[in-house]
Amino acid sequence: MNKNLGQNEQELIDQLRQTLDAAGSRYDILAHDITIVSADEGAQRGIGRLREMAPTFILKTEEGYLAAIISGETRLLYKKIKQQLGLKNVSLATPEQVEQVTGSPIGTVSLVNLKLTTIIDSRLLEMEYVYGGCGVARHTLQINVEDLVKVTQARVFEFTELKP
């Protein structure tokens, strides 16, 4: 066990490793001295380029919650999500809802949320690897994009635009 992790945090990382190993995913879990809570911060700290940072947003819809994974250089287009998924109402979940649904606070939400329908913006397919949360503070999941799509059984389509 990593001496810097609590038992619950170690269990979360172990479960994630088991899931990714069982799927044959190419990944690494990177440890940091602080919690990186934004794509901009990850890029500034040299983890990867901004376009490779992959924040996971939890969205609330009339059919339940979705995990939406995008590039750090983009922003969500709710209209495209609604059109593609045939939904009327899509909004960001509140911080309390995010923690209730994922077990993690905003800024640490895992890229892999097997209990949630996951959508991945097609721009991420331009990258070999992306970096995002793994559900545990002070840790980042680096994962091959194709493997991320496979393990999450995500629907992939374009639902973002570049930030101005």
PDB file of C-alpha atoms in Angstrom:
ATOM      1  CA  MET A   1       0.000   0.000   0.000  1.00  0.00           C
ATOM      2  CA  ASN A   2       1.185   3.514  -0.807  1.00  0.00           C
ATOM      3  CA  LYS A   3       1.937   5.148   2.555  1.00  0.00           C
ATOM      4  CA  ASN A   4       0.580   8.495   1.294  1.00  0.00           C
ATOM      5  CA  LEU A   5      -2.892   7.066   0.658  1.00  0.00           C
ATOM      6  CA  GLY A   6      -5.677   6.261   3.051  1.00  0.00           C
ATOM      7  CA  GLN A   7      -7.175   2.768   2.898  1.00  0.00           C
ATOM      8  CA  ASN A   8     -10.245   3.923   0.959  1.00  0.00           C
ATOM      9  CA  GLU A   9      -8.081   5.792  -1.570  1.00  0.00           C
ATOM     10  CA  GLN A  10      -5.821   2.755  -2.021  1.00  0.00           C
ATOM     11  CA  GLU A  11      -8.902   0.570  -2.566  1.00  0.00           C
ATOM     12  CA  LEU A  12     -10.174   2.973  -5.245  1.00  0.00           C
ATOM     13  CA  ILE A  13      -6.845   2.871  -7.078  1.00  0.00           C
ATOM     14  CA  ASP A  14      -6.654  -0.926  -6.751  1.00  0.00           C
ATOM     15  CA  GLN A  15     -10.197  -1.282  -8.161  1.00  0.00           C
ATOM     16  CA  LEU A  16      -9.345   1.027 -11.056  1.00  0.00           C
ATOM     17  CA  ARG A  17      -6.159  -0.946 -11.804  1.00  0.00           C
ATOM     18  CA  GLN A  18      -8.129  -4.232 -11.763  1.00  0.00           C
ATOM     19  CA  THR A  19     -10.717  -2.818 -14.171  1.00  0.00           C
ATOM     20  CA  LEU A  20      -8.093  -1.422 -16.546  1.00  0.00           C
ATOM     21  CA  ASP A  21      -5.896  -4.537 -16.381  1.00  0.00           C
ATOM     22  CA  ALA A  22      -8.888  -6.812 -17.077  1.00  0.00           C
ATOM     23  CA  ALA A  23      -9.684  -4.722 -20.167  1.00  0.00           C
ATOM     24  CA  GLY A  24      -6.062  -4.841 -21.349  1.00  0.00           C
ATOM     25  CA  SER A  25      -5.814  -1.049 -21.146  1.00  0.00           C
ATOM     26  CA  ARG A  26      -2.553   0.822 -21.660  1.00  0.00           C
ATOM     27  CA  TYR A  27      -2.380   3.233 -18.724  1.00  0.00           C
ATOM     28  CA  ASP A  28      -0.393   4.617 -15.828  1.00  0.00           C
ATOM     29  CA  ILE A  29      -1.451   6.261 -12.578  1.00  0.00           C
ATOM     30  CA  LEU A  30       0.742   9.258 -11.837  1.00  0.00           C
ATOM     31  CA  ALA A  31       1.235  10.512  -8.262  1.00  0.00           C
ATOM     32  CA  HIS A  32       1.658  14.226  -7.471  1.00  0.00           C
ATOM     33  CA  ASP A  33       2.457  16.287  -4.398  1.00  0.00           C
ATOM     34  CA  ILE A  34      -0.777  18.296  -4.823  1.00  0.00           C
ATOM     35  CA  THR A  35      -4.231  17.707  -6.263  1.00  0.00           C
ATOM     36  CA  ILE A  36      -4.512  19.003  -9.815  1.00  0.00           C
ATOM     37  CA  VAL A  37      -8.098  20.155 -10.244  1.00  0.00           C
ATOM     38  CA  SER A  38      -8.187  21.657 -13.739  1.00  0.00           C
ATOM     39  CA  ALA A  39      -6.935  20.998 -17.249  1.00  0.00           C
ATOM     40  CA  ASP A  40      -5.084  24.316 -17.243  1.00  0.00           C
ATOM     41  CA  GLU A  41      -3.284  23.395 -14.032  1.00  0.00           C
ATOM     42  CA  GLY A  42      -2.315  19.979 -15.411  1.00  0.00           C
ATOM     43  CA  ALA A  43      -0.819  21.550 -18.521  1.00  0.00           C
ATOM     44  CA  GLN A  44       0.978  24.244 -16.500  1.00  0.00           C
ATOM     45  CA  ARG A  45       2.534  21.562 -14.284  1.00  0.00           C
ATOM     46  CA  GLY A  46       3.891  19.744 -17.342  1.00  0.00           C
ATOM     47  CA  ILE A  47       1.770  16.601 -17.170  1.00  0.00           C
ATOM     48  CA  GLY A  48       0.887  16.996 -20.842  1.00  0.00           C
ATOM     49  CA  ARG A  49      -0.351  19.510 -23.365  1.00  0.00           C
ATOM     50  CA  LEU A  50      -3.665  21.267 -22.678  1.00  0.00           C
ATOM     51  CA  ARG A  51      -5.321  19.341 -25.517  1.00  0.00           C
ATOM     52  CA  GLU A  52      -4.311  16.060 -23.786  1.00  0.00           C
ATOM     53  CA  MET A  53      -5.858  17.040 -20.452  1.00  0.00           C
ATOM     54  CA  ALA A  54      -9.246  15.303 -20.305  1.00  0.00           C
ATOM     55  CA  PRO A  55     -11.606  16.600 -17.638  1.00  0.00           C
ATOM     56  CA  THR A  56     -14.695  14.540 -16.839  1.00  0.00           C
ATOM     57  CA  PHE A  57     -17.884  16.539 -16.392  1.00  0.00           C
ATOM     58  CA  ILE A  58     -20.917  14.976 -14.747  1.00  0.00           C
ATOM     59  CA  LEU A  59     -24.080  16.079 -16.493  1.00  0.00           C
ATOM     60  CA  LYS A  60     -27.620  15.842 -15.180  1.00  0.00           C
ATOM     61  CA  THR A  61     -30.328  14.894 -17.687  1.00  0.00           C
ATOM     62  CA  GLU A  62     -33.956  13.828 -17.541  1.00  0.00           C
ATOM     63  CA  GLU A  63     -32.707  10.235 -17.958  1.00  0.00           C
ATOM     64  CA  GLY A  64     -30.105  10.402 -15.174  1.00  0.00           C
ATOM     65  CA  TYR A  65     -26.446  11.335 -15.062  1.00  0.00           C
ATOM     66  CA  LEU A  66     -23.803  11.189 -17.796  1.00  0.00           C
ATOM     67  CA  ALA A  67     -20.018  11.370 -17.685  1.00  0.00           C
ATOM     68  CA  ALA A  68     -18.766  13.675 -20.465  1.00  0.00           C
ATOM     69  CA  ILE A  69     -15.036  13.599 -21.230  1.00  0.00           C
ATOM     70  CA  ILE A  70     -13.570  16.432 -23.278  1.00  0.00           C
ATOM     71  CA  SER A  71     -10.232  17.977 -24.208  1.00  0.00           C
ATOM     72  CA  GLY A  72      -8.867  20.660 -21.892  1.00  0.00           C
ATOM     73  CA  GLU A  73      -8.779  23.132 -24.770  1.00  0.00           C
ATOM     74  CA  THR A  74     -12.523  22.849 -25.425  1.00  0.00           C
ATOM     75  CA  ARG A  75     -15.852  23.588 -23.794  1.00  0.00           C
ATOM     76  CA  LEU A  76     -19.140  21.697 -23.806  1.00  0.00           C
ATOM     77  CA  LEU A  77     -21.873  22.400 -26.347  1.00  0.00           C
ATOM     78  CA  TYR A  78     -25.058  21.308 -24.610  1.00  0.00           C
ATOM     79  CA  LYS A  79     -27.129  21.674 -27.790  1.00  0.00           C
ATOM     80  CA  LYS A  80     -25.042  19.022 -29.572  1.00  0.00           C
ATOM     81  CA  ILE A  81     -25.338  16.638 -26.616  1.00  0.00           C
ATOM     82  CA  LYS A  82     -29.114  17.107 -26.531  1.00  0.00           C
ATOM     83  CA  GLN A  83     -29.418  16.560 -30.291  1.00  0.00           C
ATOM     84  CA  GLN A  84     -27.170  13.488 -30.407  1.00  0.00           C
ATOM     85  CA  LEU A  85     -28.753  11.782 -27.396  1.00  0.00           C
ATOM     86  CA  GLY A  86     -32.337  12.950 -27.947  1.00  0.00           C
ATOM     87  CA  LEU A  87     -32.488  14.781 -24.621  1.00  0.00           C
ATOM     88  CA  LYS A  88     -34.420  17.902 -23.622  1.00  0.00           C
ATOM     89  CA  ASN A  89     -32.558  18.898 -20.451  1.00  0.00           C
ATOM     90  CA  VAL A  90     -28.793  18.723 -19.952  1.00  0.00           C
ATOM     91  CA  SER A  91     -26.931  20.703 -17.290  1.00  0.00           C
ATOM     92  CA  LEU A  92     -23.836  20.430 -15.140  1.00  0.00           C
ATOM     93  CA  ALA A  93     -24.445  18.462 -11.966  1.00  0.00           C
ATOM     94  CA  THR A  94     -23.928  20.373  -8.730  1.00  0.00           C
ATOM     95  CA  PRO A  95     -20.780  19.636  -6.702  1.00  0.00           C
ATOM     96  CA  GLU A  96     -22.941  17.704  -4.221  1.00  0.00           C
ATOM     97  CA  GLN A  97     -24.515  15.625  -7.011  1.00  0.00           C
ATOM     98  CA  VAL A  98     -21.085  14.911  -8.525  1.00  0.00           C
ATOM     99  CA  GLU A  99     -19.797  13.550  -5.228  1.00  0.00           C
ATOM    100  CA  GLN A 100     -22.978  11.551  -4.636  1.00  0.00           C
ATOM    101  CA  VAL A 101     -22.873   9.967  -8.119  1.00  0.00           C
ATOM    102  CA  THR A 102     -19.115   9.349  -8.438  1.00  0.00           C
ATOM    103  CA  GLY A 103     -17.894   9.221  -4.848  1.00  0.00           C
ATOM    104  CA  SER A 104     -15.310  11.874  -5.731  1.00  0.00           C
ATOM    105  CA  PRO A 105     -15.278  15.648  -5.365  1.00  0.00           C
ATOM    106  CA  ILE A 106     -15.031  17.903  -8.408  1.00  0.00           C
ATOM    107  CA  GLY A 107     -11.433  17.996  -9.589  1.00  0.00           C
ATOM    108  CA  THR A 108     -10.761  14.317  -8.905  1.00  0.00           C
ATOM    109  CA  VAL A 109     -13.611  12.627 -10.831  1.00  0.00           C
ATOM    110  CA  SER A 110     -12.313   9.534 -12.598  1.00  0.00           C
ATOM    111  CA  LEU A 111     -12.227   9.141 -16.365  1.00  0.00           C
ATOM    112  CA  VAL A 112     -13.658   5.661 -15.733  1.00  0.00           C
ATOM    113  CA  ASN A 113     -17.167   5.642 -14.225  1.00  0.00           C
ATOM    114  CA  LEU A 114     -18.600   2.250 -15.131  1.00  0.00           C
ATOM    115  CA  LYS A 115     -21.981   2.934 -13.510  1.00  0.00           C
ATOM    116  CA  LEU A 116     -22.564   5.965 -15.743  1.00  0.00           C
ATOM    117  CA  THR A 117     -23.231   6.319 -19.442  1.00  0.00           C
ATOM    118  CA  THR A 118     -20.102   7.957 -20.821  1.00  0.00           C
ATOM    119  CA  ILE A 119     -19.699  10.230 -23.820  1.00  0.00           C
ATOM    120  CA  ILE A 120     -16.296  11.184 -25.197  1.00  0.00           C
ATOM    121  CA  ASP A 121     -15.725  14.110 -27.526  1.00  0.00           C
ATOM    122  CA  SER A 122     -14.346  12.939 -30.865  1.00  0.00           C
ATOM    123  CA  ARG A 123     -11.502  15.494 -30.677  1.00  0.00           C
ATOM    124  CA  LEU A 124      -9.844  13.248 -28.086  1.00  0.00           C
ATOM    125  CA  LEU A 125      -9.372  10.554 -30.735  1.00  0.00           C
ATOM    126  CA  GLU A 126      -6.648  12.769 -32.225  1.00  0.00           C
ATOM    127  CA  MET A 127      -4.466  11.963 -29.190  1.00  0.00           C
ATOM    128  CA  GLU A 128      -2.746   8.707 -28.305  1.00  0.00           C
ATOM    129  CA  TYR A 129      -2.958   9.272 -24.530  1.00  0.00           C
ATOM    130  CA  VAL A 130      -5.005  11.600 -22.335  1.00  0.00           C
ATOM    131  CA  TYR A 131      -4.719  12.609 -18.687  1.00  0.00           C
ATOM    132  CA  GLY A 132      -7.571  12.960 -16.226  1.00  0.00           C
ATOM    133  CA  GLY A 133      -8.867  12.104 -12.800  1.00  0.00           C
ATOM    134  CA  CYS A 134      -8.757   8.653 -11.259  1.00  0.00           C
ATOM    135  CA  GLY A 135     -11.093   9.353  -8.339  1.00  0.00           C
ATOM    136  CA  VAL A 136      -8.287   9.993  -5.850  1.00  0.00           C
ATOM    137  CA  ALA A 137      -6.688  13.301  -4.878  1.00  0.00           C
ATOM    138  CA  ARG A 138      -3.041  13.855  -5.903  1.00  0.00           C
ATOM    139  CA  HIS A 139      -3.237  11.232  -8.666  1.00  0.00           C
ATOM    140  CA  THR A 140      -3.798  11.407 -12.434  1.00  0.00           C
ATOM    141  CA  LEU A 141      -4.813   8.635 -14.805  1.00  0.00           C
ATOM    142  CA  GLN A 142      -2.852   8.543 -18.065  1.00  0.00           C
ATOM    143  CA  ILE A 143      -4.691   6.257 -20.506  1.00  0.00           C
ATOM    144  CA  ASN A 144      -4.655   5.351 -24.177  1.00  0.00           C
ATOM    145  CA  VAL A 145      -7.700   6.993 -25.772  1.00  0.00           C
ATOM    146  CA  GLU A 146      -8.858   3.872 -27.648  1.00  0.00           C
ATOM    147  CA  ASP A 147      -8.649   1.897 -24.410  1.00  0.00           C
ATOM    148  CA  LEU A 148     -10.615   4.600 -22.564  1.00  0.00           C
ATOM    149  CA  VAL A 149     -13.399   4.360 -25.152  1.00  0.00           C
ATOM    150  CA  LYS A 150     -13.388   0.568 -24.857  1.00  0.00           C
ATOM    151  CA  VAL A 151     -13.347   0.284 -21.056  1.00  0.00           C
ATOM    152  CA  THR A 152     -16.069   2.935 -20.584  1.00  0.00           C
ATOM    153  CA  GLN A 153     -18.131   1.702 -23.567  1.00  0.00           C
ATOM    154  CA  ALA A 154     -18.459   5.368 -24.446  1.00  0.00           C
ATOM    155  CA  ARG A 155     -20.411   6.932 -27.251  1.00  0.00           C
ATOM    156  CA  VAL A 156     -18.021   9.093 -29.239  1.00  0.00           C
ATOM    157  CA  PHE A 157     -19.211  12.176 -31.103  1.00  0.00           C
ATOM    158  CA  GLU A 158     -18.356  15.855 -31.402  1.00  0.00           C
ATOM    159  CA  PHE A 159     -19.953  17.932 -28.646  1.00  0.00           C
ATOM    160  CA  THR A 160     -17.409  20.662 -27.922  1.00  0.00           C
ATOM    161  CA  GLU A 161     -15.875  23.773 -29.395  1.00  0.00           C
ATOM    162  CA  LEU A 162     -12.457  25.308 -28.850  1.00  0.00           C
ATOM    163  CA  LYS A 163     -12.320  27.781 -25.972  1.00  0.00           C
ATOM    164  CA  PRO A 164     -12.021  31.368 -27.226  1.00  0.00           C
TER     165      PRO A 164
END
